[in-house]
Amino acid sequence: MKEKYLEDIKEIKDIMNRSTRFISLSGWSGVSTGLIALAGVTAAYFIIFQKQNWLIEQPVSINATNLFYLLLIAVVTLGLSIGSAIFFTTQKAIKQSQKVWDQQSKRLLINLAIPLVTGGLLCLLLLFKGFVGFLPALTLVFYGLALINASKYTWPELRNLGLFEIVLGLLAIQFIAHSLLLWALGFGVIQVIYGLIVQKKYK
């Protein structure tokens, strides 16, 4: 009888989670986006930053070729990250017989998108003005804010990840010469660790 009550409680808890949170978010999406970010920052370092002293507090002069490569790496990295996140999340939703696009996923995306779009536009404005050195820090901070904002609609671990990203972003402002390394740590290494933790806990 006790086991039946425990099963009933677990079922009620699952129903409540599904009604208030988007629980199909896959840990493998975190791992894949982290690996893609590491590949992107490696490409950016060898193609651009190894030859340019841009990680400074003053505006720099960016020629059309370097601007093109920087934007291309950013767009490809972002596109692959979004694509991998959609793929793994869709696979998990199908496996769990869940809907990928429902009220919870809409709320999640809206709350994620507002800080991300705001931060992205700010970074573009600063990029065209030559303030490249601030971009790693600002992308970390706005990404962290987006994760915290969206965490109430999915797994709570997302909030902790967001706090880590914000701290790294602030450190990247303080140690601007090493901001690319901190960016790789935040978007790459910590993202992979987060994905593995979530995958193990909610598989």
Tab-separated table of C-alpha atoms in Angstrom:
chain	number	residue	atom	x	y	z
A	1	MET	CA	0.000	0.000	0.000
A	2	LYS	CA	2.844	2.381	0.870
A	3	GLU	CA	4.485	1.751	-2.508
A	4	LYS	CA	1.221	2.589	-4.273
A	5	TYR	CA	0.976	5.903	-2.421
A	6	LEU	CA	4.565	6.729	-3.376
A	7	GLU	CA	3.837	5.933	-7.032
A	8	ASP	CA	0.722	8.129	-6.921
A	9	ILE	CA	2.710	11.006	-5.425
A	10	LYS	CA	5.401	10.608	-8.079
A	11	GLU	CA	2.771	10.625	-10.841
A	12	ILE	CA	1.131	13.771	-9.433
A	13	LYS	CA	4.529	15.453	-9.237
A	14	ASP	CA	5.270	14.527	-12.869
A	15	ILE	CA	1.932	15.939	-13.997
A	16	MET	CA	2.575	19.189	-12.129
A	17	ASN	CA	6.051	19.488	-13.659
A	18	ARG	CA	4.697	18.957	-17.163
A	19	SER	CA	2.006	21.578	-16.646
A	20	THR	CA	4.400	24.280	-15.391
A	21	ARG	CA	7.836	23.445	-16.846
A	22	PHE	CA	9.338	22.476	-20.179
A	23	ILE	CA	10.949	19.192	-19.106
A	24	SER	CA	12.060	17.972	-22.536
A	25	LEU	CA	15.203	20.115	-22.475
A	26	SER	CA	18.014	17.660	-23.164
A	27	GLY	CA	21.345	17.533	-21.381
A	28	TRP	CA	22.969	16.500	-24.648
A	29	SER	CA	21.981	19.859	-26.117
A	30	GLY	CA	24.128	21.519	-23.442
A	31	VAL	CA	27.042	19.207	-24.233
A	32	SER	CA	26.767	19.771	-27.977
A	33	THR	CA	26.462	23.561	-27.732
A	34	GLY	CA	29.456	23.634	-25.408
A	35	LEU	CA	31.591	21.669	-27.861
A	36	ILE	CA	30.442	23.857	-30.747
A	37	ALA	CA	31.339	26.971	-28.724
A	38	LEU	CA	34.828	25.594	-28.073
A	39	ALA	CA	35.272	24.956	-31.795
A	40	GLY	CA	34.036	28.469	-32.587
A	41	VAL	CA	36.317	30.231	-30.106
A	42	THR	CA	39.279	28.169	-31.332
A	43	ALA	CA	38.578	29.248	-34.902
A	44	ALA	CA	38.189	32.879	-33.813
A	45	TYR	CA	41.498	32.791	-31.961
A	46	PHE	CA	43.576	31.332	-34.790
A	47	ILE	CA	41.892	33.299	-37.594
A	48	ILE	CA	41.529	36.679	-35.870
A	49	PHE	CA	42.663	37.206	-32.292
A	50	GLN	CA	46.085	35.562	-32.583
A	51	LYS	CA	47.079	38.279	-35.064
A	52	GLN	CA	45.145	41.193	-33.558
A	53	ASN	CA	45.477	42.853	-30.147
A	54	TRP	CA	41.758	43.558	-29.863
A	55	LEU	CA	41.159	42.489	-26.261
A	56	ILE	CA	41.631	45.977	-24.849
A	57	GLU	CA	39.389	48.647	-23.328
A	58	GLN	CA	39.697	51.068	-26.238
A	59	PRO	CA	38.039	50.900	-29.671
A	60	VAL	CA	40.098	49.262	-32.420
A	61	SER	CA	40.132	49.603	-36.176
A	62	ILE	CA	38.458	46.633	-37.898
A	63	ASN	CA	38.833	46.139	-41.624
A	64	ALA	CA	36.071	44.597	-43.722
A	65	THR	CA	37.800	41.195	-44.008
A	66	ASN	CA	38.250	40.711	-40.256
A	67	LEU	CA	34.734	41.948	-39.580
A	68	PHE	CA	33.383	39.451	-42.100
A	69	TYR	CA	35.275	36.527	-40.556
A	70	LEU	CA	34.280	37.524	-37.030
A	71	LEU	CA	30.601	37.753	-37.942
A	72	LEU	CA	30.800	34.534	-39.978
A	73	ILE	CA	32.260	32.574	-37.063
A	74	ALA	CA	29.651	34.037	-34.716
A	75	VAL	CA	26.731	33.240	-37.036
A	76	VAL	CA	27.926	29.685	-37.798
A	77	THR	CA	28.573	28.961	-34.114
A	78	LEU	CA	25.170	30.325	-33.109
A	79	GLY	CA	23.372	28.500	-35.923
A	80	LEU	CA	24.980	25.138	-35.149
A	81	SER	CA	24.300	25.581	-31.433
A	82	ILE	CA	20.616	26.340	-31.997
A	83	GLY	CA	20.327	23.465	-34.465
A	84	SER	CA	21.897	20.944	-32.096
A	85	ALA	CA	19.749	22.129	-29.181
A	86	ILE	CA	16.580	21.747	-31.267
A	87	PHE	CA	17.655	18.304	-32.497
A	88	PHE	CA	18.423	16.792	-29.075
A	89	THR	CA	15.426	18.416	-27.401
A	90	THR	CA	13.110	17.150	-30.156
A	91	GLN	CA	14.533	13.638	-29.821
A	92	LYS	CA	13.956	13.670	-26.061
A	93	ALA	CA	10.420	15.014	-26.454
A	94	ILE	CA	9.561	12.263	-28.946
A	95	LYS	CA	11.030	9.633	-26.629
A	96	GLN	CA	8.936	10.944	-23.725
A	97	SER	CA	5.813	11.352	-25.894
A	98	GLN	CA	5.878	15.087	-25.144
A	99	LYS	CA	5.019	18.052	-27.324
A	100	VAL	CA	8.022	20.136	-28.375
A	101	TRP	CA	5.953	23.262	-28.985
A	102	ASP	CA	3.496	23.963	-26.173
A	103	GLN	CA	2.697	26.775	-23.744
A	104	GLN	CA	5.713	25.997	-21.558
A	105	SER	CA	8.199	25.940	-24.450
A	106	LYS	CA	6.769	29.258	-25.716
A	107	ARG	CA	7.285	30.858	-22.318
A	108	LEU	CA	10.775	29.400	-22.103
A	109	LEU	CA	11.804	30.763	-25.493
A	110	ILE	CA	10.288	34.208	-24.905
A	111	ASN	CA	12.032	34.639	-21.573
A	112	LEU	CA	15.266	33.333	-23.078
A	113	ALA	CA	15.038	35.513	-26.176
A	114	ILE	CA	14.458	38.921	-24.555
A	115	PRO	CA	17.881	39.213	-22.849
A	116	LEU	CA	19.629	37.377	-25.705
A	117	VAL	CA	18.264	39.662	-28.430
A	118	THR	CA	18.941	42.761	-26.324
A	119	GLY	CA	22.494	41.647	-25.634
A	120	GLY	CA	23.053	40.628	-29.237
A	121	LEU	CA	21.977	44.017	-30.575
A	122	LEU	CA	24.141	45.824	-28.014
A	123	CYS	CA	27.145	43.689	-28.981
A	124	LEU	CA	26.604	44.427	-32.677
A	125	LEU	CA	26.477	48.169	-31.990
A	126	LEU	CA	29.696	47.974	-29.980
A	127	LEU	CA	31.350	45.797	-32.625
A	128	PHE	CA	30.698	48.341	-35.380
A	129	LYS	CA	32.132	51.030	-33.096
A	130	GLY	CA	35.276	48.940	-32.597
A	131	PHE	CA	34.811	47.919	-28.944
A	132	VAL	CA	35.718	44.270	-29.567
A	133	GLY	CA	37.329	43.788	-26.158
A	134	PHE	CA	34.004	44.096	-24.335
A	135	LEU	CA	32.154	41.535	-26.458
A	136	PRO	CA	33.231	38.311	-24.683
A	137	ALA	CA	32.206	39.759	-21.313
A	138	LEU	CA	28.869	41.137	-22.484
A	139	THR	CA	27.850	37.957	-24.289
A	140	LEU	CA	28.547	35.990	-21.093
A	141	VAL	CA	26.554	38.402	-18.915
A	142	PHE	CA	23.509	38.595	-21.198
A	143	TYR	CA	23.561	34.828	-21.750
A	144	GLY	CA	23.600	34.319	-17.997
A	145	LEU	CA	20.692	36.735	-17.542
A	146	ALA	CA	18.753	34.891	-20.256
A	147	LEU	CA	19.317	31.524	-18.546
A	148	ILE	CA	18.192	32.852	-15.177
A	149	ASN	CA	15.146	34.458	-16.775
A	150	ALA	CA	14.162	31.195	-18.478
A	151	SER	CA	15.038	28.843	-15.611
A	152	LYS	CA	11.625	29.118	-13.961
A	153	TYR	CA	10.103	27.376	-16.983
A	154	THR	CA	12.493	24.398	-17.067
A	155	TRP	CA	15.074	22.618	-14.888
A	156	PRO	CA	16.349	24.705	-11.921
A	157	GLU	CA	19.962	23.847	-12.801
A	158	LEU	CA	19.684	26.397	-15.597
A	159	ARG	CA	19.655	29.164	-12.984
A	160	ASN	CA	22.960	28.010	-11.516
A	161	LEU	CA	24.490	27.902	-14.990
A	162	GLY	CA	23.289	31.453	-15.571
A	163	LEU	CA	24.924	32.662	-12.356
A	164	PHE	CA	28.231	31.072	-13.396
A	165	GLU	CA	28.050	32.811	-16.763
A	166	ILE	CA	27.400	36.216	-15.183
A	167	VAL	CA	30.329	35.839	-12.778
A	168	LEU	CA	32.620	34.875	-15.654
A	169	GLY	CA	31.344	37.853	-17.652
A	170	LEU	CA	32.205	40.242	-14.828
A	171	LEU	CA	35.644	38.648	-14.514
A	172	ALA	CA	36.090	39.088	-18.261
A	173	ILE	CA	35.545	42.835	-17.828
A	174	GLN	CA	38.119	42.975	-15.049
A	175	PHE	CA	40.650	40.789	-16.897
A	176	ILE	CA	39.843	41.886	-20.419
A	177	ALA	CA	43.092	40.575	-21.911
A	178	HIS	CA	42.010	37.046	-20.901
A	179	SER	CA	38.318	37.498	-21.753
A	180	LEU	CA	38.436	35.095	-24.713
A	181	LEU	CA	39.688	32.334	-22.419
A	182	LEU	CA	36.923	33.103	-19.913
A	183	TRP	CA	34.424	33.030	-22.795
A	184	ALA	CA	35.651	29.549	-23.745
A	185	LEU	CA	35.323	28.468	-20.115
A	186	GLY	CA	31.757	29.777	-19.816
A	187	PHE	CA	30.247	28.880	-23.173
A	188	GLY	CA	32.344	25.765	-23.628
A	189	VAL	CA	33.626	23.886	-20.577
A	190	ILE	CA	30.958	24.842	-18.030
A	191	GLN	CA	28.220	24.340	-20.617
A	192	VAL	CA	29.455	20.784	-21.265
A	193	ILE	CA	29.620	20.029	-17.528
A	194	TYR	CA	26.093	21.390	-17.058
A	195	GLY	CA	24.809	19.254	-19.915
A	196	LEU	CA	26.351	16.097	-18.452
A	197	ILE	CA	24.868	16.834	-15.015
A	198	VAL	CA	21.382	17.421	-16.425
A	199	GLN	CA	21.610	14.369	-18.683
A	200	LYS	CA	22.572	12.150	-15.754
A	201	LYS	CA	19.954	13.583	-13.393
A	202	TYR	CA	16.995	13.743	-15.806
A	203	LYS	CA	17.763	11.009	-18.336
